[in-house]
Short mmCIF file of C-alpha atoms in Angstrom, two decimals:
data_model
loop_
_atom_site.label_atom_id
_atom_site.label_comp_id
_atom_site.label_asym_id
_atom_site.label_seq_id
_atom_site.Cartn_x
_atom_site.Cartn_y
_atom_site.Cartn_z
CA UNK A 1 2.89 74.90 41.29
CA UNK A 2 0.79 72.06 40.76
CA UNK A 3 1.01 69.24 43.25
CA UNK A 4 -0.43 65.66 43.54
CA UNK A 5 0.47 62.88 45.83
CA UNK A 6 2.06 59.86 45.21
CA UNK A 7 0.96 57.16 42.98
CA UNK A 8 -1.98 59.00 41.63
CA UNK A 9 -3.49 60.05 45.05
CA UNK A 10 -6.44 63.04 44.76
CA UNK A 11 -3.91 66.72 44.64
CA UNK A 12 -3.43 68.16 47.86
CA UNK A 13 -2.03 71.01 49.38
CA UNK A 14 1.50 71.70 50.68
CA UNK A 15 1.40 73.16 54.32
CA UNK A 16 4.80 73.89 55.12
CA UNK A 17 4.50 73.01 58.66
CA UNK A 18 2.60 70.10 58.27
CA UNK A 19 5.20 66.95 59.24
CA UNK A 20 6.52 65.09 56.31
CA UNK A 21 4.98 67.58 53.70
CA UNK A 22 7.01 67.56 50.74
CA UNK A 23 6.64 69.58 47.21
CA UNK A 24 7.14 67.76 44.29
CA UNK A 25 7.69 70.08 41.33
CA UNK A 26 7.06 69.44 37.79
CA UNK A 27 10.75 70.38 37.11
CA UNK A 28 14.29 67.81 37.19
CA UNK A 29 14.39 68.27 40.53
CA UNK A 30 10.76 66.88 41.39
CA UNK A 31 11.78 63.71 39.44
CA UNK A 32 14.72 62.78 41.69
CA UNK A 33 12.71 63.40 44.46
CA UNK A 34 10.09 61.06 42.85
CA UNK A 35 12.59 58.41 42.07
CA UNK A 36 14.05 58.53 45.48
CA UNK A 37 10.85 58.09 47.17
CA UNK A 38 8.92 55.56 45.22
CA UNK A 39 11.47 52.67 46.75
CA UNK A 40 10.90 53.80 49.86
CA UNK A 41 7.01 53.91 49.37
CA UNK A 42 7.10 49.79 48.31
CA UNK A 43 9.08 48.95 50.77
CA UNK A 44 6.88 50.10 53.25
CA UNK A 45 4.32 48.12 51.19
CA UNK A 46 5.85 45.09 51.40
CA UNK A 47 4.77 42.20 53.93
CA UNK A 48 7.85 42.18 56.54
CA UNK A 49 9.59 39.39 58.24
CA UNK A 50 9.02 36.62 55.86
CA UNK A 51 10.32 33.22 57.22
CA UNK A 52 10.07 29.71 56.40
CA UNK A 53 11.66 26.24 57.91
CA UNK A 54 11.32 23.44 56.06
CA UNK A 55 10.25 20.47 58.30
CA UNK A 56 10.27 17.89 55.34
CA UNK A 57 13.29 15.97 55.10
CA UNK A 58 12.88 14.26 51.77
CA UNK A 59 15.45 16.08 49.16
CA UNK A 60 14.29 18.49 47.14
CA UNK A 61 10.74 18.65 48.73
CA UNK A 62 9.41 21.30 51.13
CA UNK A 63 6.46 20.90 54.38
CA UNK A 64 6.49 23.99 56.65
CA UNK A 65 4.15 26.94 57.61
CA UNK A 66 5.44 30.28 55.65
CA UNK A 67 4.96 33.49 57.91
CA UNK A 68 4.67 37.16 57.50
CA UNK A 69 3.86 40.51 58.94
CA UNK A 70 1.70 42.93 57.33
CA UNK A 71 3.36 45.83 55.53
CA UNK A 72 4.40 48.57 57.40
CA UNK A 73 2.41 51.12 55.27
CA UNK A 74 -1.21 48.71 56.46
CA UNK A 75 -3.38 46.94 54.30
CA UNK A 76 -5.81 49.48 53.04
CA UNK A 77 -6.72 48.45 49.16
CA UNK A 78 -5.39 45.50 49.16
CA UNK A 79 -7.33 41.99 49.33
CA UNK A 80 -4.82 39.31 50.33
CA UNK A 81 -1.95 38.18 49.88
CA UNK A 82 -0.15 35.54 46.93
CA UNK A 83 3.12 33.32 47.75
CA UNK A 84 5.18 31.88 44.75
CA UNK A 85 8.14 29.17 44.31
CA UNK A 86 10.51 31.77 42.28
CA UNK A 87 14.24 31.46 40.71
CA UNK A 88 14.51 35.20 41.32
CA UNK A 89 14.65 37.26 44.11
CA UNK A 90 12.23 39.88 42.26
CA UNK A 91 9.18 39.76 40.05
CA UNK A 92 10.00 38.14 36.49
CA UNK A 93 11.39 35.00 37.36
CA UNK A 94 10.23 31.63 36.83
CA UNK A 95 7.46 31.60 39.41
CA UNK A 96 4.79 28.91 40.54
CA UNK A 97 2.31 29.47 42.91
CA UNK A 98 2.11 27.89 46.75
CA UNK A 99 -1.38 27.19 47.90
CA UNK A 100 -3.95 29.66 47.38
CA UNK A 101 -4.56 33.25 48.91
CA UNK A 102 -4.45 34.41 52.44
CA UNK A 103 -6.73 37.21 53.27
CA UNK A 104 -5.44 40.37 54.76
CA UNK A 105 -6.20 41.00 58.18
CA UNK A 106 -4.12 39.84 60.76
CA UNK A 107 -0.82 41.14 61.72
CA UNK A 108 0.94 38.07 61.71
CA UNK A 109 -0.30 36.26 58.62
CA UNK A 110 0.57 32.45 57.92
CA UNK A 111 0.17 29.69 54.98
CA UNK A 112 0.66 26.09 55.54
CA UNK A 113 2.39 24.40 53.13
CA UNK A 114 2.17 20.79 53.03
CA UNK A 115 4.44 18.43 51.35
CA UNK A 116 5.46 19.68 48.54
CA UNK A 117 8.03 19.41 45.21
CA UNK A 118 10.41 21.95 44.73
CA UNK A 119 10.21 23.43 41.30
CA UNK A 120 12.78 23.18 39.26
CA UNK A 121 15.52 25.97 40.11
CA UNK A 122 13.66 27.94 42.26
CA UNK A 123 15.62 29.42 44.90
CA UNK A 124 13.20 31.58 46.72
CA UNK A 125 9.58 31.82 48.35
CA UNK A 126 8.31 35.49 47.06
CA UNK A 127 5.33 36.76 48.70
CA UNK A 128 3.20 39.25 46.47
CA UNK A 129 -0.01 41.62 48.04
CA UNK A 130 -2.91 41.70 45.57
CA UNK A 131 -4.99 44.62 45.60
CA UNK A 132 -9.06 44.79 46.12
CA UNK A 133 -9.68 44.11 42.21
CA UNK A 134 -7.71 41.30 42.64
CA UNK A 135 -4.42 41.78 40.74
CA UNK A 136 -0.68 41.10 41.75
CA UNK A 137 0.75 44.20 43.09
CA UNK A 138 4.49 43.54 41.16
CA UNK A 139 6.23 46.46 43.08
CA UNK A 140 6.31 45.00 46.50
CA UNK A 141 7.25 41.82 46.39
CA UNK A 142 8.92 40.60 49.55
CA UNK A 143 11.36 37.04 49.45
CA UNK A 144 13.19 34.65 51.69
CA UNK A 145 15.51 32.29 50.99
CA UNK A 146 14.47 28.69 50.72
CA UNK A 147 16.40 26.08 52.61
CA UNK A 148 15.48 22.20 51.79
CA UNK A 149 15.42 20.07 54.88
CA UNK A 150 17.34 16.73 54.06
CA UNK A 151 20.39 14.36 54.85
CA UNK A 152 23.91 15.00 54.25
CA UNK A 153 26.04 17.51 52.74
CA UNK A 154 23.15 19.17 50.38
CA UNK A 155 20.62 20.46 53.51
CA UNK A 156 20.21 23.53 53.61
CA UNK A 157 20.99 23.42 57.36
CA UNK A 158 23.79 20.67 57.03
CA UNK A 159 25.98 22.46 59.82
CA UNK A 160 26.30 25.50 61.81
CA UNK A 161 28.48 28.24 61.97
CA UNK A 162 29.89 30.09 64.07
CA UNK A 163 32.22 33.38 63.89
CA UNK A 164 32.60 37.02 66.22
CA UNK A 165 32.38 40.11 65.17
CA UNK A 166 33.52 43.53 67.03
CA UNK A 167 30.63 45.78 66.84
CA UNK A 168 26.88 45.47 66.82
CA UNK A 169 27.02 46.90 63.72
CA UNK A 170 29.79 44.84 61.88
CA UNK A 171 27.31 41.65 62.80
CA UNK A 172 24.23 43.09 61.71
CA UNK A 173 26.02 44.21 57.99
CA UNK A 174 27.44 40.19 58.45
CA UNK A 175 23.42 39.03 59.15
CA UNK A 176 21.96 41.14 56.28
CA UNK A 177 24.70 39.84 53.34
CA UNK A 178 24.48 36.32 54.88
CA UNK A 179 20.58 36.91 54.23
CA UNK A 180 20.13 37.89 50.69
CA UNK A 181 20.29 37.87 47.83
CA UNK A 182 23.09 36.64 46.38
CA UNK A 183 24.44 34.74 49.17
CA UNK A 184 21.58 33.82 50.96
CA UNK A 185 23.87 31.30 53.30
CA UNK A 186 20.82 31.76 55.56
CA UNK A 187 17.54 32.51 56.26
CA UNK A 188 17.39 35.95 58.34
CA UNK A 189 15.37 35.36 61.42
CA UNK A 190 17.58 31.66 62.00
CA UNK A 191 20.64 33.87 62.33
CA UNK A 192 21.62 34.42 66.07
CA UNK A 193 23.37 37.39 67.42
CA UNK A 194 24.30 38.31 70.81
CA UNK A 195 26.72 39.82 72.61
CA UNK A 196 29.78 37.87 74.49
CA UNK A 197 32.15 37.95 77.11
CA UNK A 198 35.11 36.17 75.64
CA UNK A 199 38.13 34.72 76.66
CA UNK A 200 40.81 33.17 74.31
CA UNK A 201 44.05 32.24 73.79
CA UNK A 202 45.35 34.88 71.03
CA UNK A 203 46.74 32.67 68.13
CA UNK A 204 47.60 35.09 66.15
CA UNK A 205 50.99 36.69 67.61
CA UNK A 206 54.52 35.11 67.73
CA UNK A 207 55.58 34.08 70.08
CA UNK A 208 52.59 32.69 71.65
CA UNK A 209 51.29 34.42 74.37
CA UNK A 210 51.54 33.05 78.18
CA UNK A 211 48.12 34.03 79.27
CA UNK A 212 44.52 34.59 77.91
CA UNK A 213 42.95 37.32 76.30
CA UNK A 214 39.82 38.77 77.90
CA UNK A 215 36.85 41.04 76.74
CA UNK A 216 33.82 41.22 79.28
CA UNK A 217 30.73 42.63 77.93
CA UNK A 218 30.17 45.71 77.25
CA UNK A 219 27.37 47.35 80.81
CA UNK A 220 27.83 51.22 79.63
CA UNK A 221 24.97 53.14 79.44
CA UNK A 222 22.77 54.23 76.32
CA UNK A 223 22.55 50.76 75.11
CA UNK A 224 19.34 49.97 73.56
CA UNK A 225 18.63 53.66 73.31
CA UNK A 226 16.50 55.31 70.57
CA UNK A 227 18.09 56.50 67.86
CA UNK A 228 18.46 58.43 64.22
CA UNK A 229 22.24 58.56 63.86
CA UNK A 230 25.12 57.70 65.55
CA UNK A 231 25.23 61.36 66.94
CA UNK A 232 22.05 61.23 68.71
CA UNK A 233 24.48 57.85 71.11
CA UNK A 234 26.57 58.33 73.87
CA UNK A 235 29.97 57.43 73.94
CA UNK A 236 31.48 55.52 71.09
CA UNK A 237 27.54 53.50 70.51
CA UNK A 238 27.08 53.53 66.65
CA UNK A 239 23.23 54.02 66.09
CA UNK A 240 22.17 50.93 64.22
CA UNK A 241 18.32 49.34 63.08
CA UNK A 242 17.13 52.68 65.04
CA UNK A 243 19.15 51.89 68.62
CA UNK A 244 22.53 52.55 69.69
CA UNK A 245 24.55 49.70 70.05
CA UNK A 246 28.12 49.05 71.22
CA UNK A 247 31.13 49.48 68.59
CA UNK A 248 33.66 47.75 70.58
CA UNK A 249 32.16 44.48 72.40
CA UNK A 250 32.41 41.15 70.49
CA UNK A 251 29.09 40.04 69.38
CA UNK A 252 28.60 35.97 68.34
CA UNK A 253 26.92 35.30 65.21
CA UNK A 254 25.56 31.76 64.36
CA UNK A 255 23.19 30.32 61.27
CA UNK A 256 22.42 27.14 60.27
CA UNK A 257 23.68 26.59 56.61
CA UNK A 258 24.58 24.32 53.96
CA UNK A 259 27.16 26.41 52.78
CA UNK A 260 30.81 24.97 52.74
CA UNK A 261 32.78 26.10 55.91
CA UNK A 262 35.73 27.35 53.90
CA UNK A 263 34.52 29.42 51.13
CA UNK A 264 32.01 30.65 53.82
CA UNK A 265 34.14 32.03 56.19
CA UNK A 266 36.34 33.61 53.02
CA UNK A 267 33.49 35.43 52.11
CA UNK A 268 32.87 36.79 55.35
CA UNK A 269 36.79 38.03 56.06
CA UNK A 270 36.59 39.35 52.43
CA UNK A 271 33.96 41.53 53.36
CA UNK A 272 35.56 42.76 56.42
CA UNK A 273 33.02 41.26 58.66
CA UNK A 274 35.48 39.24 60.56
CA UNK A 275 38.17 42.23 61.07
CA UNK A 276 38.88 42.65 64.93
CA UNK A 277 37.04 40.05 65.89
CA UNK A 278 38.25 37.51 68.44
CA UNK A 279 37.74 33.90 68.30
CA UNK A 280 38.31 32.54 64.66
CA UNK A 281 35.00 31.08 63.41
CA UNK A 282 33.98 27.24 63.82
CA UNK A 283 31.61 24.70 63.47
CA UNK A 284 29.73 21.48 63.87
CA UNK A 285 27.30 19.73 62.07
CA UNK A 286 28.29 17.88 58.34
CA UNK A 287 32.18 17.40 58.18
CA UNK A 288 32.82 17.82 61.85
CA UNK A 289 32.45 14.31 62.89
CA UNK A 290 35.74 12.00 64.38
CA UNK A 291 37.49 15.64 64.01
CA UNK A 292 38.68 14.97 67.68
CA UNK A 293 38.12 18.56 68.93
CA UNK A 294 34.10 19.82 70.75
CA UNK A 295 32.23 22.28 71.71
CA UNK A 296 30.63 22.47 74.81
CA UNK A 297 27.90 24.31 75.63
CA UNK A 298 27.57 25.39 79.48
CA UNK A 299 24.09 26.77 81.00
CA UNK A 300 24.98 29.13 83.96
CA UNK A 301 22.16 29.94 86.00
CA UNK A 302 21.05 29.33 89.70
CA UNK A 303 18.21 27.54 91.15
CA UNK A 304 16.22 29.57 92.84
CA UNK A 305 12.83 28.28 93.74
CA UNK A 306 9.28 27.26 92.28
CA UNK A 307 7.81 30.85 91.44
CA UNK A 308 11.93 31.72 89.26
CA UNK A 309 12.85 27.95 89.03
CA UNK A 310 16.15 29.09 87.04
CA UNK A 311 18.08 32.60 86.75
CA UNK A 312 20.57 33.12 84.40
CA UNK A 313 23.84 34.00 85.75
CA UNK A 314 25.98 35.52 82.89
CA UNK A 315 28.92 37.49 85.68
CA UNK A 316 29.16 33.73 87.02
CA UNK A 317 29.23 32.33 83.05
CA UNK A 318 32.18 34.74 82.56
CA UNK A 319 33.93 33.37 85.39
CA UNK A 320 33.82 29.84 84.09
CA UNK A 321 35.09 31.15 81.01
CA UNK A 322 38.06 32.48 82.48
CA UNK A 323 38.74 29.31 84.56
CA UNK A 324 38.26 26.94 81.81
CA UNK A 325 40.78 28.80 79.52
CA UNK A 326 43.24 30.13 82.19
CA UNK A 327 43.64 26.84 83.54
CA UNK A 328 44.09 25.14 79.80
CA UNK A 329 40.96 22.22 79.27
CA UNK A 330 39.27 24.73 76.44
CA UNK A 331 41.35 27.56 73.83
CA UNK A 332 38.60 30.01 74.03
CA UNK A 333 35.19 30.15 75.94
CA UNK A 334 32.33 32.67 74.72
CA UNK A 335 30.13 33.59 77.65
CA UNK A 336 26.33 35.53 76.92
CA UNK A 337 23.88 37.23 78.85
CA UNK A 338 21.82 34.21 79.09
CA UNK A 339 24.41 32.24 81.12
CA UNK A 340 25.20 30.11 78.30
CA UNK A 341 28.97 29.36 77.55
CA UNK A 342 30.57 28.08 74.60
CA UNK A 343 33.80 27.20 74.27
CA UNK A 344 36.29 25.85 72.49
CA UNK A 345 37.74 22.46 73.50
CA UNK A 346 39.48 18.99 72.36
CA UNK A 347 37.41 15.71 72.60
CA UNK A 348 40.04 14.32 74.68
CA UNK A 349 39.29 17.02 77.52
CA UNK A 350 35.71 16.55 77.38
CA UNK A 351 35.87 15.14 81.50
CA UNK A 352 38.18 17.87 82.53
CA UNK A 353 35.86 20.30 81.39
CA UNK A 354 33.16 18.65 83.68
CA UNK A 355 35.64 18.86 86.86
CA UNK A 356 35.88 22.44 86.19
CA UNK A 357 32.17 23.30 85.36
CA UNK A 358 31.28 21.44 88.65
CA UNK A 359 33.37 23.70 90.80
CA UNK A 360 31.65 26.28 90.37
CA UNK A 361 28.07 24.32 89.63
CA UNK A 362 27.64 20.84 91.04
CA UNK A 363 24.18 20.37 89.03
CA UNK A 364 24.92 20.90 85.81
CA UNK A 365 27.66 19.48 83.09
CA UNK A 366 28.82 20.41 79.68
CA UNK A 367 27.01 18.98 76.75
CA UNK A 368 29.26 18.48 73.62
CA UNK A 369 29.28 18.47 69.73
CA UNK A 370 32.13 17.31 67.26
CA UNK A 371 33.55 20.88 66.04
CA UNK A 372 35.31 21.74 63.23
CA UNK A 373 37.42 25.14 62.37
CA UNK A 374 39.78 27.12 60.80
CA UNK A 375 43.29 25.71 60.30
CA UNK A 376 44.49 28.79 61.91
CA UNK A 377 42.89 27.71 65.26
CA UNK A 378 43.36 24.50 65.21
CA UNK A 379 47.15 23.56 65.69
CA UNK A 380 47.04 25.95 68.30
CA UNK A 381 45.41 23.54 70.43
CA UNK A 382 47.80 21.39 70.91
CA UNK A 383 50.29 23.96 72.83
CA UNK A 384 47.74 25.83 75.14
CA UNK A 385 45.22 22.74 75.32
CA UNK A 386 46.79 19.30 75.21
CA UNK A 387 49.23 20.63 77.80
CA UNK A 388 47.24 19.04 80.67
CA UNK A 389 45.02 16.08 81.27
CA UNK A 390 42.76 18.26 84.12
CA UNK A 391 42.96 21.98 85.47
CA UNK A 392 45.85 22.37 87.53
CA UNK A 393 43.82 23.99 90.80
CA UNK A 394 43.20 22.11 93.90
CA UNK A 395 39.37 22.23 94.04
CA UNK A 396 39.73 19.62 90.72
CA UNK A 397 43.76 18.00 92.05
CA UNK A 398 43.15 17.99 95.42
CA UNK A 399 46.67 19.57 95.63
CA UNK A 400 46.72 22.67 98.06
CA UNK A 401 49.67 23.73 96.87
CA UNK A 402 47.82 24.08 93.12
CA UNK A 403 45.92 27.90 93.24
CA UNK A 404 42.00 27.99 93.47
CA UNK A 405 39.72 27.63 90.33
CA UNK A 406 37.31 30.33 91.71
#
């Protein structure tokens, strides 16, 4: 059978040992194969990793520098690279061009962009290779979402949100749909996820219950490990972006957004993003202000000396978390393997969370934002949280008949 490679490439031979080879017949079957792998061949000619933050916060006007990877398939025969202002995703929209080429070359590939109008309904920055002769390669077009910098309600990055997800997985599906096209709630590389130790009062059940939920993080092995599929994982690890991950730990996920809080967080529990996960999702930024309930955000590390000046202490940050909420000043804490805790808290027990946090760290206090959330979080303050004015242990009362905070 005659053979040729793809996209008009000089014929070759099929070795049947030779890795990858494939045989593409001039029958039905050749052309599904064909149609199957021409996606996958401009995809791997695409630039990866495109990002943008606008630093301009005039409305409707964009400053920033726009970076980019090379494609993963190289750069041979092609000459540089275009960027557009687009109202589509794809090629074929309304498109108008941002400065002028970029030569190939580098790996990591940037265009300044200085102030600048945004065109008329364009919702995306769409990045285009052109080949050695000079013409727009229209098959591997690469896009982010644009986000306009500005005051108020309409910025792109008016508040952010926060929600948890059970699974690596689960939160990486919840990045990817927040990150496209149609949603595009967020540009991909400003969404956050980590894994958390969490510890929360469960709202949920009735009655209420008398004592905190807890979840520590997830130390089995085979995390991180190389992967194809979830076979090739130990334990219950779902193989996920080529690593196994953890199914079962709670993972935070946060993005900077101008969508609304409400119809965001719909979205998400319509998708089943936000099934099993623990801490209903919240926010700050626009709409969060005089709400009277915080979050405070808790760095838990040690100081060591000048050569590791700071070490993260995330065993100690779970601690915390299970102090703070056990002894009722904050509804849920969500500790990471940074040392950083954030939990969940009324503005009116902003002190008491200090008395706690400097128990068990005399150097270092809360910092606080006005939070909003869900309304079925927040009456549930006012049973667990409002209960108490400080933490009922003796290190904070000075009561030894109170138990210990540690």
């Amino acid at each position: 059978t005659a053979e040729r490679g793809l996209a008009g490439s000089p014929p070759h031979p099929t070795h049947p040992h030779r890795p990858g080879a494939m045989r593409l017949h001039a029958r039905a079957g050749g052309a599904v194969c064909l149609a199957l792998l021409l996606p996958l061949r401009a995809a791997r000619a695409q630039v990866r990793n495109l990002r943008f933050d606008d630093t301009d916060a005039t409305a409707d006007q964009v400053a920033g520098i726009l970076y980019w990877e090379q494609p993963l398939a190289g750069t041979s025969g092609l000459g540089s690279y275009a960027a557009f202002f687009s109202t589509s995703h794809a090629a074929g929209g309304t498109e108008t061009r941002v400065g002028s080429d970029v030569l190939v070359g580098a790996w990591t590939s940037e265009l300044v962009i200085p102030a600048t109008a945004v065109p008329a309904g364009a919702l995306y920055l769409l990045m285009y290779t052109r080949d050695n002769a000079g013409s727009l390669v229209t098959g591997t077009v690469a896009y982010t979402c644009l986000k306009d910098l500005q005051s108020g309600a309409s910025s792109g990055y008016a508040r952010t949100l926060y929600f948890t997800a059970r699974g690596y997985a689960t939160a990486a599906a919840a990045r990817t749909y927040l990150s496209t096209q149609p949603v595009c709630a967020a540009q991909r590389h400003r969404i956050d996820v980590r894994m958390v130790a969490t510890v929360y009062y469960d709202t949920a059940p009735s009655p209420a219950p008398a004592s905190p939920t807890e979840e520590p993080f997830d130390d089995s092995s085979g995390q991180g490990q190389a992967c194809a599929t979830s076979s090739d994982c130990t334990g219950s690890h779902e193989c996920t972006e080529g690593q196994c991950h953890s199914s079962t730990a709670i993972f935070l996920v946060s993005l900077p957004t101008g969508d609304g809080f409400t119809s965001a967080v719909a979205a998400l529990d319509g998708g089943g993003y936000l099934a099993g996960s623990s801490v209903p999702a919240f926010y700050t930024g626009e709409g969060s202000s005089g709400s009277g309930y915080s979050l405070g955000l808790v760095e838990v590390s040690s100081v060591m000396d000048a050569f590791v000046p700071e070490r993260p202490d995330p065993d100690v940050a779970f601690y915390l978390s299970r102090t703070l909420v056990g002894f009722r000043v904050a509804l849920a804490a969500l500790a990471d393997r940074r040392g950083n805790v954030h939990l969940l808290t009324m503005s009116t027990k902003t002190a008491a969370v200090d008395e706690v946090t400097n128990v068990w760290m005399g150097y270092r206090n809360a910092t606080f934002s006005d939070m909003g959330a869900s309304d079925d979080i927040l009456p549930s303050f006012t049973p667990y949280v409002s209960a108490t004015s400080q933490a009922q242990c003796w290190q904070v009362t000075s009561d030894l008949s109170h138990p210990s905070c540690t």
